[in-house]
mmCIF file of C-alpha atoms in Angstrom:
data_model
loop_
_atom_site.group_PDB
_atom_site.id
_atom_site.type_symbol
_atom_site.label_atom_id
_atom_site.label_comp_id
_atom_site.label_asym_id
_atom_site.label_seq_id
_atom_site.Cartn_x
_atom_site.Cartn_y
_atom_site.Cartn_z
ATOM 1 C CA GLY A 1 39.794 6.465 -32.478
ATOM 2 C CA CYS A 2 42.218 8.166 -34.745
ATOM 3 C CA ALA A 3 44.532 7.418 -37.869
ATOM 4 C CA GLU A 4 46.897 4.717 -37.070
ATOM 5 C CA LYS A 5 49.863 6.435 -38.568
ATOM 6 C CA PHE A 6 49.206 9.905 -37.317
ATOM 7 C CA MET A 7 52.110 12.458 -36.804
ATOM 8 C CA GLY A 8 52.471 14.434 -33.404
ATOM 9 C CA VAL A 9 51.339 13.969 -29.905
ATOM 10 C CA GLY A 10 48.238 12.202 -28.563
ATOM 11 C CA VAL A 11 46.803 12.552 -24.795
ATOM 12 C CA ILE A 12 44.465 9.960 -23.951
ATOM 13 C CA VAL A 13 42.275 10.058 -20.968
ATOM 14 C CA ASP A 14 40.532 6.687 -20.115
ATOM 15 C CA THR A 15 39.060 6.494 -16.388
ATOM 16 C CA TYR A 16 37.445 3.303 -17.053
ATOM 17 C CA ARG A 17 39.666 0.655 -15.115
ATOM 18 C CA ARG A 18 39.567 -2.883 -16.160
ATOM 19 C CA ALA A 19 40.361 -5.301 -13.509
ATOM 20 C CA GLU A 20 42.478 -7.597 -15.841
ATOM 21 C CA ASP A 21 44.412 -4.503 -17.274
ATOM 22 C CA ALA A 22 47.515 -3.969 -14.850
ATOM 23 C CA LYS A 23 48.980 -1.686 -17.305
ATOM 24 C CA HIS A 24 46.181 0.680 -17.398
ATOM 25 C CA ARG A 25 46.926 4.318 -17.068
ATOM 26 C CA ASP A 26 44.027 7.024 -16.573
ATOM 27 C CA ILE A 27 46.113 9.541 -18.594
ATOM 28 C CA SER A 28 48.457 8.565 -21.433
ATOM 29 C CA MET A 29 50.691 10.392 -23.890
ATOM 30 C CA VAL A 30 51.743 8.838 -27.353
ATOM 31 C CA THR A 31 53.890 10.067 -30.002
ATOM 32 C CA ASN A 32 54.123 9.053 -33.693
ATOM 33 C CA ASN A 33 56.411 10.334 -36.425
ATOM 34 C CA GLY A 34 53.839 9.054 -39.198
ATOM 35 C CA ARG A 35 55.833 5.896 -39.562
ATOM 36 C CA LYS A 36 54.843 3.739 -36.548
ATOM 37 C CA GLY A 37 52.018 1.386 -36.456
ATOM 38 C CA GLY A 38 49.450 1.218 -33.722
ATOM 39 C CA ALA A 39 50.740 -1.768 -31.878
ATOM 40 C CA GLN A 40 54.288 -0.036 -31.750
ATOM 41 C CA VAL A 41 52.792 3.365 -30.570
ATOM 42 C CA MET A 42 51.095 1.576 -27.739
ATOM 43 C CA THR A 43 54.257 -0.157 -26.519
ATOM 44 C CA GLU A 44 55.886 3.200 -26.042
ATOM 45 C CA LEU A 45 52.903 4.710 -24.082
ATOM 46 C CA GLN A 46 53.821 6.907 -21.095
ATOM 47 C CA GLY A 47 51.161 7.853 -18.545
ATOM 48 C CA CYS A 48 50.009 7.856 -15.010
ATOM 49 C CA ASN A 49 46.877 7.334 -12.890
ATOM 50 C CA ALA A 50 45.010 10.079 -11.423
ATOM 51 C CA ASN A 51 41.759 10.872 -9.614
ATOM 52 C CA LEU A 52 39.731 12.125 -12.636
ATOM 53 C CA ARG A 53 36.493 10.345 -11.839
ATOM 54 C CA TYR A 54 33.309 12.478 -11.406
ATOM 55 C CA TRP A 55 29.726 11.912 -10.740
ATOM 56 C CA GLU A 56 27.006 14.706 -10.651
ATOM 57 C CA GLY A 57 25.372 12.978 -7.746
ATOM 58 C CA ARG A 58 28.586 13.272 -5.580
ATOM 59 C CA ASP A 59 28.421 15.763 -2.599
ATOM 60 C CA ASP A 60 31.480 17.288 -3.821
ATOM 61 C CA PHE A 61 30.983 17.601 -7.418
ATOM 62 C CA THR A 62 31.741 21.125 -8.771
ATOM 63 C CA VAL A 63 33.267 22.311 -12.071
ATOM 64 C CA LEU A 64 35.626 24.480 -9.914
ATOM 65 C CA LYS A 65 37.533 21.044 -8.803
ATOM 66 C CA SER A 66 37.678 19.900 -12.485
ATOM 67 C CA SER A 67 40.964 18.332 -13.668
ATOM 68 C CA ARG A 68 43.267 20.088 -15.858
ATOM 69 C CA LEU A 69 46.231 18.769 -18.219
ATOM 70 C CA ARG A 70 49.124 20.549 -19.264
ATOM 71 C CA LEU A 71 51.441 19.661 -22.138
ATOM 72 C CA ARG A 72 54.809 21.420 -22.172
ATOM 73 C CA PHE A 73 57.553 20.822 -24.855
ATOM 74 C CA SER A 74 60.988 22.189 -25.576
ATOM 75 C CA SER A 75 63.081 23.025 -28.623
ATOM 76 C CA ASP A 76 64.790 19.628 -28.455
ATOM 77 C CA ASN A 77 61.388 17.744 -28.527
ATOM 78 C CA THR A 78 61.248 17.027 -24.697
ATOM 79 C CA LEU A 79 57.667 16.601 -24.034
ATOM 80 C CA ILE A 80 56.142 16.751 -20.394
ATOM 81 C CA LEU A 81 52.616 16.032 -19.527
ATOM 82 C CA GLU A 82 51.415 17.421 -16.146
ATOM 83 C CA VAL A 83 48.000 16.940 -14.325
ATOM 84 C CA ASP A 84 46.007 19.092 -11.662
ATOM 85 C CA SER A 85 43.491 16.764 -10.637
ATOM 86 C CA ARG A 86 41.329 18.906 -8.626
ATOM 87 C CA ASN A 87 42.120 22.702 -9.992
ATOM 88 C CA SER A 88 44.132 23.172 -6.877
ATOM 89 C CA GLY A 89 47.151 24.631 -8.773
ATOM 90 C CA ARG A 90 49.411 21.903 -7.598
ATOM 91 C CA TRP A 91 50.634 20.218 -10.960
ATOM 92 C CA ARG A 92 52.039 16.714 -10.929
ATOM 93 C CA ARG A 93 54.108 15.205 -13.608
ATOM 94 C CA CYS A 94 52.365 12.422 -15.331
ATOM 95 C CA ALA A 95 54.673 11.430 -18.282
ATOM 96 C CA ARG A 96 57.894 12.621 -20.023
ATOM 97 C CA ILE A 97 59.110 11.804 -23.409
ATOM 98 C CA ASP A 98 62.741 12.967 -23.887
ATOM 99 C CA LYS A 99 63.811 13.842 -27.520
ATOM 100 C CA ALA A 100 60.604 12.695 -29.014
ATOM 101 C CA ASP A 101 61.069 11.496 -32.708
ATOM 102 C CA LEU A 102 59.025 14.104 -34.356
ATOM 103 C CA PRO A 103 59.829 16.440 -37.056
ATOM 104 C CA ARG A 104 61.073 19.655 -36.242
ATOM 105 C CA SER A 105 58.095 21.640 -37.380
ATOM 106 C CA TRP A 106 55.472 19.434 -35.836
ATOM 107 C CA ALA A 107 54.375 21.942 -33.215
ATOM 108 C CA TYR A 108 53.792 24.690 -35.901
ATOM 109 C CA ARG A 109 51.685 22.323 -37.776
ATOM 110 C CA SER A 110 49.656 21.032 -35.039
ATOM 111 C CA TYR A 111 46.290 21.727 -33.803
ATOM 112 C CA VAL A 112 44.234 20.887 -30.686
ATOM 113 C CA GLY A 113 41.191 18.921 -30.731
ATOM 114 C CA LEU A 114 39.027 16.509 -28.789
ATOM 115 C CA GLN A 115 37.734 13.104 -29.876
ATOM 116 C CA VAL A 116 34.878 11.713 -27.782
ATOM 117 C CA ARG A 117 33.507 8.206 -28.913
ATOM 118 C CA ASN A 118 35.049 8.359 -32.231
ATOM 119 C CA ARG A 119 33.592 11.943 -33.024
ATOM 120 C CA TYR A 120 36.197 14.574 -33.624
ATOM 121 C CA ILE A 121 35.684 18.171 -32.223
ATOM 122 C CA HIS A 122 38.233 20.887 -33.532
ATOM 123 C CA LEU A 123 38.954 23.332 -30.862
#
């Protein structure tokens, strides 16, 4: 759902599990320096599974238990993606990329957005 040769970090949340996809991750992180194609980026995917599925008809459905993601990065381009599945304050490491191949200034030129079903929402 984005440009194939983007520059920066992408976080993908995909809770639809396919039985035939043993490599599926509910949360994934990808990086691209603007020179990699989509197939190469996807082979370097880092991520984890987490209990992120919600249904309004469930007895315990409440926004107070909503999931949170946190992306931390350091000056040496180490990226750490963490998840708090039920807003409990307990963060669990989901993915880590050491010394990501990104330009030094990528974080200063970045922006946060949300893309849903191929529609982009700038936050």
